[in-house]
């Protein structure tokens, strides 16, 4: 019998991603360094948040991934709108920071996996990260 998971009601964020774009993308293969054992890593920047209109924000995030013998460095920008008709308060910087980072990191993972999927080494798997731990540290 399936175990019933505990649930709780949560509010929806009246924050919507309108669009995102890649501001910068760098893919590098260094097969000559392949003999040196490098520990794979993912580095995610703290997001930069700018208000563009009274109800919209631009969130910029940089994601770097190293998986020997290649690396990817991508800067992604998302345009988020706040829907005041949703009845909620204006989004807090915490909401923009955590939700914006989670949404853009997910989009960046897809872009990185698509770009590297056509490389000679095949698709680079980008692991998920704990956004709360990342931003709280």
Coordinates of N, CA and C in Angstrom, one line a residue:
X1 N 0.8 -1.2 0.0 CA 0.0 0.0 0.0 C 0.9 1.2 0.0
X2 N 0.6 2.2 -0.9 CA 1.5 3.4 -0.9 C 1.4 4.2 0.4
X3 N 2.5 4.7 0.8 CA 2.5 5.5 2.0 C 2.0 6.9 1.7
X4 N 1.1 7.4 2.6 CA 0.5 8.7 2.4 C 1.5 9.8 2.9
X5 N 1.9 10.7 2.0 CA 2.8 11.7 2.4 C 2.1 12.9 3.1
X6 N 2.8 13.5 4.1 CA 2.2 14.7 4.7 C 2.1 15.8 3.8
X7 N 1.1 16.6 3.9 CA 0.9 17.7 3.0 C 0.6 19.0 3.8
X8 N 0.8 20.1 3.2 CA 0.4 21.4 3.8 C 0.0 22.3 2.7
X9 N -0.9 23.2 3.0 CA -1.3 24.2 2.0 C -0.2 25.3 1.9
X10 N 0.2 25.7 0.7 CA 1.1 26.8 0.5 C 0.5 27.8 -0.4
X11 N 1.0 29.0 -0.2 CA 0.5 30.1 -1.1 C 1.3 30.1 -2.4
X12 N 0.6 30.6 -3.5 CA 1.3 30.7 -4.7 C 1.9 32.1 -4.8
X13 N 3.1 32.1 -5.4 CA 3.8 33.4 -5.6 C 3.2 34.0 -6.9
X14 N 2.8 35.3 -6.8 CA 2.3 36.0 -7.9 C 3.4 36.6 -8.7
X15 N 4.4 35.7 -9.0 CA 5.6 36.1 -9.7 C 5.7 35.1 -10.9
X16 N 5.7 35.7 -12.1 CA 5.7 34.9 -13.3 C 6.9 35.2 -14.2
X17 N 7.5 34.2 -14.7 CA 8.6 34.3 -15.6 C 8.1 34.6 -17.0
X18 N 8.3 35.8 -17.6 CA 7.8 36.1 -18.9 C 8.7 35.5 -20.0
X19 N 10.0 35.7 -19.8 CA 11.0 35.2 -20.8 C 12.3 35.2 -20.1
X20 N 13.2 34.4 -20.7 CA 14.6 34.4 -20.3 C 15.5 34.4 -21.5
X21 N 16.7 34.9 -21.4 CA 17.7 34.8 -22.5 C 19.1 34.6 -21.9
X22 N 19.9 34.1 -22.8 CA 21.3 33.9 -22.5 C 22.1 35.1 -22.8
X23 N 22.7 35.7 -21.8 CA 23.5 36.9 -22.0 C 24.9 36.5 -22.4
X24 N 25.4 35.4 -21.9 CA 26.7 34.9 -22.2 C 26.8 33.4 -22.0
X25 N 27.5 32.8 -23.0 CA 27.6 31.3 -22.9 C 29.0 31.0 -23.4
X26 N 29.8 30.3 -22.6 CA 31.2 29.9 -23.0 C 31.3 28.4 -22.7
X27 N 31.6 27.7 -23.8 CA 31.8 26.2 -23.7 C 33.3 25.9 -24.0
X28 N 34.0 25.2 -23.2 CA 35.4 25.0 -23.4 C 35.7 23.5 -23.3
X29 N 36.5 22.9 -24.2 CA 37.0 21.6 -24.1 C 38.5 21.7 -24.0
X30 N 39.0 21.0 -23.0 CA 40.5 21.0 -22.8 C 40.9 19.5 -22.6
X31 N 40.9 18.8 -23.7 CA 41.3 17.3 -23.6 C 42.7 17.1 -23.1
X32 N 43.6 18.1 -23.3 CA 45.0 18.0 -22.9 C 45.1 17.9 -21.3
X33 N 44.1 18.4 -20.6 CA 44.1 18.4 -19.2 C 43.4 17.2 -18.6
X34 N 42.9 16.3 -19.5 CA 42.1 15.2 -19.2 C 42.9 14.2 -18.2
X35 N 44.2 14.2 -18.4 CA 45.0 13.3 -17.5 C 45.0 13.8 -16.1
X36 N 44.8 15.0 -15.8 CA 44.8 15.6 -14.5 C 43.4 15.3 -13.9
X37 N 43.3 14.6 -12.8 CA 42.0 14.3 -12.2 C 41.4 15.6 -11.6
X38 N 40.3 16.1 -12.1 CA 39.7 17.3 -11.6 C 38.3 16.8 -11.0
X39 N 38.0 17.3 -9.8 CA 36.7 17.1 -9.2 C 35.7 17.9 -9.9
X40 N 34.6 17.3 -10.4 CA 33.5 18.0 -11.0 C 32.9 19.0 -10.0
X41 N 32.5 20.1 -10.5 CA 31.8 21.1 -9.6 C 30.8 21.9 -10.3
X42 N 29.9 22.5 -9.6 CA 28.9 23.5 -10.1 C 29.0 24.7 -9.2
X43 N 29.1 25.8 -9.8 CA 29.1 27.1 -9.0 C 27.9 28.0 -9.5
X44 N 27.2 28.5 -8.6 CA 26.0 29.3 -8.9 C 26.2 30.7 -8.2
X45 N 26.1 31.8 -8.9 CA 26.3 33.1 -8.3 C 25.0 33.5 -7.5
X46 N 25.2 34.5 -6.6 CA 24.0 35.1 -6.0 C 23.3 35.9 -7.2
X47 N 22.0 35.9 -7.2 CA 21.3 36.6 -8.3 C 21.5 38.1 -8.2
X48 N 21.5 38.8 -9.3 CA 21.4 40.2 -9.3 C 20.0 40.6 -9.7
X49 N 19.3 41.4 -8.9 CA 17.9 41.8 -9.2 C 17.8 43.3 -9.4
X50 N 17.2 43.6 -10.6 CA 16.9 45.0 -10.9 C 15.4 45.2 -11.2
X51 N 14.9 46.2 -10.7 CA 13.5 46.5 -11.0 C 13.5 47.2 -12.4
X52 N 12.7 46.7 -13.3 CA 12.7 47.4 -14.6 C 11.4 48.2 -14.8
X53 N 10.3 47.9 -14.2 CA 9.1 48.7 -14.2 C 8.5 48.6 -12.8
X54 N 7.3 49.2 -12.6 CA 6.7 49.1 -11.3 C 6.3 47.7 -11.0
X55 N 6.1 46.8 -12.0 CA 5.7 45.5 -11.7 C 6.6 44.4 -12.3
X56 N 7.7 44.8 -12.8 CA 8.6 43.7 -13.4 C 10.0 43.9 -12.9
X57 N 10.7 42.8 -13.0 CA 12.1 42.7 -12.4 C 12.9 41.9 -13.4
X58 N 14.2 42.2 -13.5 CA 15.2 41.4 -14.2 C 16.1 40.7 -13.2
X59 N 16.2 39.4 -13.3 CA 17.1 38.7 -12.4 C 18.2 38.0 -13.3
X60 N 19.4 38.2 -12.9 CA 20.6 37.7 -13.6 C 21.3 36.7 -12.7
X61 N 21.6 35.5 -13.4 CA 22.3 34.4 -12.6 C 23.4 33.9 -13.5
X62 N 24.5 33.6 -12.8 CA 25.6 33.0 -13.5 C 25.8 31.5 -13.0
X63 N 26.0 30.6 -13.9 CA 26.1 29.2 -13.6 C 27.4 28.7 -14.3
X64 N 28.3 28.1 -13.5 CA 29.5 27.5 -14.0 C 29.6 26.1 -13.7
X65 N 29.9 25.2 -14.7 CA 30.0 23.8 -14.5 C 31.3 23.3 -15.0
X66 N 32.0 22.5 -14.2 CA 33.3 21.8 -14.7 C 33.1 20.4 -14.6
X67 N 33.2 19.7 -15.7 CA 33.2 18.2 -15.7 C 34.3 17.8 -16.7
X68 N 35.5 17.5 -16.1 CA 36.7 17.2 -16.9 C 36.3 16.3 -18.1
X69 N 36.7 16.7 -19.3 CA 37.7 17.8 -19.7 C 37.0 19.0 -20.3
X70 N 35.9 19.4 -19.8 CA 35.2 20.5 -20.3 C 34.5 21.4 -19.3
X71 N 34.2 22.6 -19.7 CA 33.6 23.5 -18.7 C 32.6 24.4 -19.5
X72 N 31.6 24.8 -18.8 CA 30.5 25.7 -19.3 C 30.3 26.8 -18.3
X73 N 30.2 28.0 -18.9 CA 30.0 29.2 -18.1 C 28.9 30.0 -18.8
X74 N 27.7 30.1 -18.1 CA 26.5 30.7 -18.7 C 26.0 31.8 -17.8
X75 N 25.6 32.9 -18.3 CA 24.9 34.0 -17.6 C 23.5 34.0 -18.2
X76 N 22.5 33.9 -17.4 CA 21.1 33.9 -17.9 C 20.3 35.0 -17.2
X77 N 19.5 35.6 -18.0 CA 18.6 36.7 -17.4 C 17.2 36.4 -17.6
X78 N 16.4 36.6 -16.6 CA 15.0 36.3 -16.6 C 14.2 37.6 -16.4
X79 N 13.1 37.8 -17.1 CA 12.2 38.9 -16.9 C 11.0 38.4 -16.2
X80 N 10.8 38.8 -14.9 CA 9.7 38.4 -14.1 C 8.7 39.5 -13.9
X81 N 7.5 39.2 -14.0 CA 6.4 40.1 -13.7 C 5.7 39.7 -12.4
X82 N 5.3 40.7 -11.7 CA 4.5 40.6 -10.5 C 3.1 40.9 -10.8
X83 N 2.1 40.0 -10.5 CA 0.7 40.3 -10.8 C 0.0 40.8 -9.6
X84 N -0.1 42.1 -9.5 CA -0.8 42.7 -8.3 C -2.3 42.3 -8.3
X85 N -2.9 41.9 -9.4 CA -4.3 41.5 -9.5 C -4.5 40.1 -8.7
X86 N -3.3 39.4 -8.5 CA -3.4 38.1 -7.8 C -3.8 38.3 -6.3
X87 N -3.8 39.5 -5.9 CA -4.2 39.8 -4.5 C -3.0 39.7 -3.5
X88 N -1.9 39.4 -3.9 CA -0.7 39.3 -3.0 C 0.0 40.6 -2.8
X89 N 0.9 40.6 -1.9 CA 1.7 41.8 -1.7 C 2.8 41.8 -2.8
X90 N 3.4 43.0 -2.9 CA 4.5 43.1 -3.8 C 5.6 42.0 -3.4
X91 N 6.2 41.4 -4.4 CA 7.2 40.4 -4.1 C 8.3 40.9 -3.2
X92 N 8.7 40.1 -2.2 CA 9.8 40.5 -1.4 C 11.1 40.2 -2.1
X93 N 12.2 40.8 -1.7 CA 13.5 40.5 -2.3 C 13.8 39.0 -2.1
X94 N 13.3 38.4 -0.9 CA 13.5 37.0 -0.7 C 12.8 36.1 -1.7
X95 N 11.6 36.5 -2.1 CA 10.9 35.7 -3.1 C 11.6 35.8 -4.4
X96 N 12.0 37.0 -4.8 CA 12.7 37.2 -6.1 C 14.0 36.4 -6.0
X97 N 14.7 36.5 -4.9 CA 16.0 35.8 -4.8 C 15.9 34.3 -4.9
X98 N 15.0 33.7 -4.1 CA 14.9 32.2 -4.0 C 14.2 31.7 -5.3
X99 N 13.0 32.2 -5.6 CA 12.2 31.7 -6.7 C 12.9 32.0 -8.0
X100 N 13.4 33.3 -8.1 CA 14.1 33.6 -9.4 C 15.3 32.7 -9.6
X101 N 16.1 32.5 -8.6 CA 17.3 31.6 -8.7 C 16.9 30.2 -9.1
X102 N 15.9 29.7 -8.4 CA 15.5 28.3 -8.7 C 14.9 28.2 -10.2
X103 N 14.2 29.1 -10.6 CA 13.6 29.1 -12.0 C 14.7 29.2 -13.0
X104 N 15.6 30.2 -12.8 CA 16.7 30.4 -13.8 C 17.7 29.3 -13.8
X105 N 18.0 28.7 -12.6 CA 19.0 27.6 -12.6 C 18.4 26.4 -13.4
X106 N 17.1 26.2 -13.2 CA 16.5 25.1 -14.0 C 16.6 25.3 -15.5
X107 N 16.3 26.6 -15.9 CA 16.5 26.9 -17.3 C 17.9 26.8 -17.8
X108 N 18.9 27.2 -17.0 CA 20.3 27.1 -17.3 C 20.7 25.7 -17.5
X109 N 20.2 24.8 -16.6 CA 20.5 23.4 -16.7 C 20.1 22.8 -18.1
X110 N 18.9 23.2 -18.5 CA 18.4 22.7 -19.8 C 19.3 23.2 -20.9
X111 N 19.6 24.5 -20.9 CA 20.5 25.1 -21.9 C 21.8 24.4 -22.0
X112 N 22.5 24.2 -20.8 CA 23.8 23.6 -20.8 C 23.7 22.1 -21.3
X113 N 22.7 21.4 -20.9 CA 22.5 20.0 -21.4 C 22.3 20.0 -22.9
X114 N 21.5 20.9 -23.4 CA 21.3 21.0 -24.9 C 22.5 21.3 -25.6
X115 N 23.3 22.3 -25.2 CA 24.5 22.8 -25.9 C 25.5 21.6 -25.9
X116 N 25.7 21.0 -24.7 CA 26.8 20.0 -24.6 C 26.3 18.7 -25.3
X117 N 25.0 18.5 -25.5 CA 24.5 17.3 -26.1 C 25.0 17.1 -27.6
X118 N 25.4 18.2 -28.2 CA 25.9 18.1 -29.6 C 27.5 18.2 -29.6
X119 N 28.1 18.1 -28.5 CA 29.6 18.1 -28.4 C 30.1 16.7 -28.7
X120 N 31.4 16.7 -28.8 CA 32.1 15.4 -29.0 C 32.1 14.5 -27.8
X121 N 31.8 15.0 -26.7 CA 31.8 14.3 -25.4 C 30.4 13.9 -25.0
X122 N 29.4 14.4 -25.7 CA 28.0 14.1 -25.3 C 27.5 15.0 -24.2
X123 N 26.3 14.8 -23.9 CA 25.5 15.7 -22.9 C 26.2 15.7 -21.6
X124 N 26.4 16.9 -21.1 CA 26.9 17.1 -19.7 C 25.7 17.1 -18.7
X125 N 25.8 16.2 -17.8 CA 24.7 16.2 -16.8 C 25.0 17.2 -15.7
X126 N 24.0 18.1 -15.5 CA 24.2 19.2 -14.5 C 23.3 18.8 -13.3
X127 N 23.9 18.5 -12.2 CA 23.1 18.1 -11.0 C 22.3 19.2 -10.5
X128 N 21.3 18.9 -9.7 CA 20.5 19.9 -9.1 C 21.3 20.4 -7.9
X129 N 20.9 21.6 -7.4 CA 21.6 22.1 -6.2 C 20.5 22.5 -5.2
X130 N 20.9 22.6 -4.0 CA 20.0 23.1 -2.9 C 20.1 24.6 -2.9
X131 N 19.1 25.2 -3.5 CA 19.1 26.7 -3.6 C 19.1 27.4 -2.3
X132 N 18.3 26.9 -1.3 CA 18.2 27.5 0.0 C 19.6 27.4 0.7
X133 N 20.2 26.3 0.6 CA 21.6 26.2 1.2 C 22.6 27.1 0.6
X134 N 22.5 27.1 -0.8 CA 23.4 28.0 -1.5 C 23.2 29.5 -1.1
X135 N 22.0 29.9 -1.1 CA 21.7 31.4 -0.8 C 21.9 31.7 0.7
X136 N 21.7 30.8 1.6 CA 21.8 31.0 3.0 C 23.2 31.0 3.5
X137 N 24.1 30.5 2.7 CA 25.5 30.4 3.1 C 26.3 31.7 2.9

